[in-house]
Amino acid sequence: RDVAAWRHEGLITEPQEQALLARSGARTVETVRALRLGWFATGVSIVGAVALAAGVVLLFATNWNQMPSWFRVGAVFAGMTLAYGLGYALIYRYNMQRLGSALILLGALLYEAALFLIARIYNMPVDNPGPLLLLAALGAFPLAYLFGSRIIMLLALANSTVGVLAALVSRYPDSPKTQSVLIVLAALGIAFYAVGRIHTLRGELDHFAETYVFSGLLVLLGLVYVFTFDEPWSAMIDAGVESYAAPRVVYVSIMLALALVAAQWLLRRRDVEANIDTGAQAVLLALAAVVATWPGWAGYSIVFNAAYFAISAGLVTRGYLRGDERYINAGLLVVSTGLLTRYVDVFWSLLAGSAFFIIGGLLLLAVAFALERMRRGLVRAMSGAGETGPKGAPA
């Protein structure tokens, strides 16, 4: 893509473009198109697997009373076994990794649907989906490692997060403790992040490292984002949440996450980046422990705003130091989301409707311009660090 851009802007000639592609092993532009087509095939396969799983569930839902119990259970498990078998054959016999992985994903989705169908058939309580989602995650984790599938790993992490949240909310319904147990999600996000860093130490597991890292960041940032508002803290103060009132599960989750952070620090090479990384995780866990112990303070919204923007700055810094544009883009996206949120939060009730949108639109365009210049400057600086292409190459 970069070489094509250099050719388009006249920085190199067509023979030079072909020479650079040949040197990098691409040889022709058709290889790049084939790679893009591969990603398109992956997307289509995943959408097809999800649509097929949804169709199976809908079929059972509409004909539920007409089917005997043995047929319902047998049909779901037969479809799951067939999906796993076809996926295995496509991956290991016909080398069709993308389609085969989509069928493995279909099998995992059917397994998850089977858990809920069996619970309904035998009149098991399904008002709290947390335990069933955690069972689905337990089934998906080994499957992801067995087939090396990041999309199934993502499904397992999503099931774990939603399952933990559903179980906590069901365990503490409509009580002052409901909001305090959400701190468990912060510990879960940091635990995912630490496990991802540990995965980088083993070559065969490095494939999943970024899936864990970005999932952990998403869970952590989602909770921190919610806590940047004043409303959760006002609600806890109005509900009279007392100090030391957080359930024991909050402190247990914080200690388990801290153990993973310590293991990560001990196992990784302890350079400056690793020390800052693990130190930041420890500070966030310490903040979670303080909030869980003394929740009644309205100033926590300011603290979490600072934490939110500090995490985004850390993402941009890591992207710059590692030469990874994904972290830069993610960090700038987090910054822009935070700035937009604060603008709406502060000025929604102060400005008339038209003025709010006009000023907001102009500010957004200005912020977008500044962020894009910053991003291009960072990427250009990273590109200039290694002499791999013409100077001044576009970001």
XYZ file of C-alpha atoms in Angstrom:
395
model
C 0.000 0.000 0.000
C 2.822 2.421 0.873
C 4.727 1.624 -2.303
C 1.595 2.165 -4.374
C 1.133 5.558 -2.695
C 4.756 6.519 -3.452
C 4.166 5.595 -7.099
C 0.894 7.538 -7.223
C 2.537 10.696 -5.876
C 5.453 10.425 -8.304
C 8.106 9.784 -5.659
C 9.212 6.623 -7.458
C 8.877 5.307 -10.993
C 6.990 2.185 -12.034
C 10.180 0.070 -12.380
C 11.241 1.210 -8.910
C 7.819 0.234 -7.586
C 8.174 -3.263 -9.024
C 11.721 -3.526 -7.667
C 10.623 -2.559 -4.149
C 7.746 -5.035 -4.255
C 10.066 -7.784 -5.459
C 12.578 -6.995 -2.696
C 9.883 -7.250 -0.027
C 8.653 -10.558 -1.448
C 5.416 -9.169 -2.881
C 6.650 -9.247 -6.514
C 3.399 -7.898 -7.994
C 0.521 -5.721 -6.939
C -1.779 -8.703 -7.445
C -0.391 -10.179 -4.206
C -1.660 -7.166 -2.270
C -5.057 -7.541 -3.920
C -5.082 -11.238 -3.023
C -4.386 -10.385 0.628
C -7.228 -7.868 0.638
C -9.513 -10.452 -0.952
C -8.494 -12.864 1.809
C -9.630 -10.422 4.487
C -12.870 -9.916 2.566
C -13.369 -13.697 2.467
C -12.788 -13.812 6.232
C -15.435 -11.152 6.820
C -17.959 -12.877 4.573
C -17.277 -16.240 6.257
C -17.777 -14.799 9.748
C -21.013 -13.043 8.748
C -22.226 -16.272 7.129
C -21.435 -18.308 10.255
C -23.231 -15.830 12.530
C -26.237 -15.665 10.173
C -26.451 -19.462 9.988
C -26.273 -19.786 13.776
C -28.985 -17.133 14.145
C -31.146 -19.000 11.615
C -30.819 -22.261 13.534
C -31.790 -20.574 16.794
C -34.746 -18.838 15.112
C -35.880 -22.140 13.601
C -35.968 -23.759 17.019
C -37.646 -20.740 18.586
C -40.518 -20.698 16.071
C -41.116 -24.477 16.181
C -40.319 -25.043 19.828
C -43.548 -26.694 20.940
C -43.801 -28.976 17.890
C -40.401 -30.631 18.443
C -39.760 -33.372 21.011
C -37.005 -32.668 23.542
C -34.691 -35.434 22.290
C -34.871 -34.077 18.746
C -34.095 -30.521 19.823
C -31.030 -31.522 21.819
C -29.831 -34.027 19.233
C -30.244 -31.625 16.309
C -28.238 -28.857 17.984
C -25.385 -31.172 18.973
C -25.412 -32.830 15.535
C -25.108 -29.427 13.881
C -22.312 -28.482 16.265
C -20.400 -31.715 15.564
C -20.893 -31.294 11.812
C -19.585 -27.709 11.938
C -16.484 -28.781 13.897
C -15.823 -31.687 11.534
C -16.154 -29.607 8.369
C -14.046 -26.835 9.869
C -11.301 -29.271 10.834
C -11.306 -30.816 7.360
C -11.162 -27.435 5.606
C -8.290 -26.216 7.798
C -6.067 -29.297 7.951
C -6.912 -31.197 4.755
C -7.778 -28.499 2.230
C -5.779 -25.585 3.710
C -8.810 -23.283 3.637
C -8.050 -21.515 6.911
C -10.576 -18.699 6.653
C -13.652 -20.737 5.777
C -12.636 -23.510 8.171
C -12.236 -21.024 11.046
C -15.688 -19.608 10.275
C -17.197 -23.096 10.598
C -15.372 -23.626 13.897
C -16.909 -20.325 15.011
C -20.315 -21.641 13.908
C -19.773 -24.718 16.081
C -18.868 -22.532 19.070
C -22.005 -20.418 18.561
C -24.171 -23.545 18.304
C -22.573 -24.859 21.508
C -23.524 -21.621 23.247
C -27.063 -21.836 21.877
C -27.270 -25.479 23.026
C -26.550 -24.440 26.620
C -29.526 -22.093 26.649
C -31.783 -24.574 24.809
C -31.006 -27.383 27.240
C -31.574 -25.043 30.195
C -34.972 -24.140 28.770
C -35.921 -27.748 27.956
C -35.244 -28.935 31.500
C -36.748 -25.826 33.143
C -33.469 -24.590 34.540
C -33.406 -20.898 35.585
C -32.215 -18.661 32.742
C -33.132 -15.287 34.240
C -29.457 -14.920 35.116
C -27.493 -15.767 31.932
C -24.150 -15.264 33.687
C -23.386 -18.930 34.551
C -24.381 -20.125 31.060
C -22.194 -17.485 29.405
C -19.279 -18.485 31.618
C -19.832 -22.123 30.618
C -19.819 -21.013 26.978
C -16.516 -19.219 27.600
C -15.035 -22.343 29.223
C -15.918 -24.281 26.100
C -14.572 -21.639 23.720
C -11.162 -21.054 25.330
C -9.705 -24.546 24.640
C -11.255 -24.485 21.178
C -9.488 -21.209 20.381
C -6.113 -22.569 21.497
C -6.650 -25.869 19.696
C -7.383 -24.265 16.327
C -5.401 -21.049 16.815
C -8.528 -18.968 16.154
C -8.475 -15.377 17.364
C -12.154 -14.819 16.541
C -13.137 -17.686 18.862
C -10.777 -16.288 21.492
C -12.563 -12.957 21.124
C -15.894 -14.765 21.567
C -14.576 -16.451 24.724
C -13.362 -13.150 26.187
C -16.679 -11.459 25.355
C -18.631 -14.299 26.991
C -16.407 -14.064 30.073
C -16.927 -10.316 30.416
C -20.700 -10.339 29.850
C -21.066 -13.454 32.009
C -19.221 -11.882 34.942
C -21.250 -8.666 34.591
C -24.575 -10.536 34.425
C -23.675 -12.716 37.407
C -22.673 -9.700 39.525
C -25.753 -7.647 38.672
C -28.004 -10.655 39.389
C -26.227 -11.376 42.671
C -26.597 -7.786 43.891
C -29.836 -6.468 42.317
C -31.023 -2.939 43.074
C -28.731 -2.454 46.037
C -25.976 0.050 46.815
C -23.487 -2.743 46.204
C -24.551 -3.122 42.555
C -22.393 -0.235 41.388
C -19.437 -1.095 43.608
C -19.185 -4.633 42.191
C -18.620 -3.136 38.739
C -15.047 -2.586 39.905
C -14.609 -6.302 39.248
C -14.753 -5.449 35.525
C -11.731 -3.155 35.940
C -9.804 -6.024 37.532
C -10.973 -8.334 34.743
C -9.765 -5.907 32.050
C -6.339 -5.587 33.673
C -6.195 -9.380 34.047
C -6.877 -9.808 30.306
C -4.172 -7.253 29.542
C -1.617 -8.969 31.808
C -2.392 -12.396 30.332
C -1.850 -10.930 26.863
C 1.582 -9.640 27.862
C 2.441 -13.062 29.295
C 1.417 -14.648 25.982
C 4.147 -12.677 24.185
C 6.767 -14.749 26.024
C 5.854 -17.936 24.145
C 6.125 -18.016 20.377
C 3.202 -20.405 19.924
C 0.960 -18.215 22.119
C 2.013 -14.821 20.771
C -0.737 -15.234 18.175
C -3.304 -14.404 20.892
C -1.399 -11.661 22.704
C -2.981 -8.689 20.935
C -6.467 -10.218 21.250
C -6.086 -10.342 25.038
C -4.440 -6.904 25.214
C -7.007 -5.015 23.166
C -9.916 -6.867 24.823
C -8.552 -5.935 28.234
C -8.125 -2.316 27.200
C -11.675 -2.228 25.828
C -13.163 -3.606 29.072
C -11.034 -1.316 31.246
C -11.665 1.813 29.197
C -15.388 1.064 29.042
C -15.647 1.040 32.842
C -13.324 4.036 33.289
C -15.421 5.932 30.734
C -18.611 5.260 32.728
C -16.896 6.450 35.918
C -15.851 9.767 34.313
C -19.440 10.993 34.755
C -20.739 12.508 37.980
C -23.941 10.450 38.037
C -22.552 7.113 39.344
C -20.856 8.816 42.269
C -23.880 10.980 43.076
C -26.072 7.872 43.021
C -23.753 6.045 45.435
C -23.607 9.027 47.771
C -27.410 9.421 47.693
C -27.820 5.679 48.351
C -25.664 6.032 51.450
C -22.987 3.517 50.437
C -20.682 3.237 53.424
C -16.954 2.669 53.541
C -15.775 -0.974 53.548
C -19.185 -2.008 52.149
C -17.921 -3.547 48.909
C -18.512 -7.307 48.594
C -15.591 -9.650 49.122
C -15.569 -10.618 45.448
C -14.280 -7.125 44.596
C -11.138 -7.507 46.703
C -10.595 -11.103 45.568
C -10.713 -10.031 41.914
C -8.291 -7.164 42.574
C -5.827 -9.533 44.286
C -6.046 -12.078 41.460
C -5.433 -9.366 38.868
C -2.506 -8.057 40.926
C -1.027 -11.567 41.006
C -1.173 -11.707 37.198
C 0.450 -8.263 36.966
C 3.243 -9.420 39.288
C 3.714 -12.612 37.262
C 3.898 -10.541 34.101
C 6.559 -8.289 35.632
C 8.627 -11.246 36.862
C 8.470 -13.180 33.586
C 9.055 -10.322 31.141
C 12.349 -8.591 30.540
C 12.351 -5.785 33.076
C 13.235 -2.807 30.911
C 11.878 0.731 31.246
C 8.799 0.051 29.143
C 7.881 -3.094 31.090
C 8.342 -1.303 34.428
C 6.119 1.602 33.349
C 3.552 -0.801 31.915
C 3.241 -2.974 35.022
C 3.475 0.079 37.283
C 0.487 1.662 35.522
C -1.509 -1.557 35.933
C -0.662 -1.681 39.643
C -1.682 1.965 40.101
C -5.057 1.311 38.429
C -5.647 -1.691 40.694
C -4.717 0.413 43.728
C -7.222 3.050 42.575
C -9.873 0.321 42.247
C -9.149 -0.837 45.814
C -9.404 2.727 47.151
C -12.707 3.334 45.351
C -14.115 0.022 46.586
C -13.148 0.851 50.180
C -14.119 4.540 50.279
C -16.737 5.062 47.532
C -18.477 8.147 48.919
C -16.602 10.998 47.224
C -17.876 13.135 44.357
C -14.350 13.977 43.196
C -13.760 10.509 41.759
C -15.151 11.664 38.408
C -12.159 14.012 38.055
C -9.774 11.211 38.991
C -11.247 8.865 36.404
C -11.183 11.569 33.744
C -7.454 11.897 34.407
C -7.074 8.098 34.269
C -9.022 7.935 31.001
C -6.839 10.466 29.210
C -3.665 9.032 30.774
C -4.485 5.615 29.312
C -5.086 7.171 25.897
C -1.757 9.021 26.108
C -0.089 5.736 27.030
C -1.574 4.058 23.955
C -0.250 6.797 21.658
C 3.179 6.670 23.315
C 3.397 2.899 22.995
C 2.400 3.094 19.342
C 5.104 5.660 18.685
C 7.837 3.748 20.536
C 6.915 0.422 18.938
C 6.203 1.797 15.491
C 2.670 0.373 15.663
C 0.040 2.612 14.072
C -2.800 0.613 15.634
C -1.992 1.874 19.126
C -1.744 5.455 17.846
C -5.127 5.235 16.128
C -6.716 3.587 19.173
C -5.302 6.209 21.536
C -6.436 9.116 19.372
C -9.896 7.542 19.041
C -10.112 7.334 22.841
C -9.003 10.980 23.157
C -11.550 12.225 20.623
C -14.337 10.221 22.298
C -13.439 11.689 25.667
C -13.311 15.254 24.349
C -16.671 14.870 22.572
C -18.223 13.425 25.726
C -16.974 16.257 27.900
C -18.264 18.830 25.406
C -21.748 17.274 25.396
C -21.699 16.854 29.177
C -20.793 20.496 29.825
C -22.520 22.449 27.060
C -25.699 20.461 26.313
C -27.762 22.444 28.808
C -25.932 25.755 28.309
C -26.331 26.313 24.560
C -29.330 26.471 22.251
C -29.813 23.472 19.981
C -28.498 25.067 16.783
C -25.566 26.748 18.524
C -24.696 23.486 20.265
C -24.439 21.557 17.002
C -22.741 24.354 15.032
C -20.077 24.994 17.651
C -19.722 21.279 18.306
C -19.288 20.520 14.614
C -16.633 23.214 14.221
C -14.814 21.997 17.302
C -14.944 18.405 16.079
C -13.503 19.392 12.711
C -10.743 21.338 14.458
C -9.991 18.420 16.767
C -10.040 16.006 13.823
C -7.607 18.241 11.933
C -5.265 18.433 14.928
C -5.474 14.687 15.595
C -4.833 13.810 11.962
C -1.790 16.099 11.836
C -0.522 14.575 15.059
C -1.114 11.039 13.788
C 0.608 11.679 10.470
C 3.526 13.313 12.238
C 3.929 10.361 14.596
C 3.695 7.801 11.804
C 6.110 9.814 9.646
C 8.544 9.993 12.556
C 8.294 6.231 13.024
C 8.860 5.667 9.314
C 11.883 7.957 9.364
C 13.440 5.952 12.181
C 14.073 3.068 9.821
C 15.451 3.694 6.362
C 12.992 1.427 4.617
C 11.462 3.805 2.148
C 11.732 7.226 0.585
C 11.798 10.109 3.009
C 8.609 12.046 3.259
C 6.515 8.982 2.443
C 2.851 9.651 3.182
C 1.348 8.232 6.355
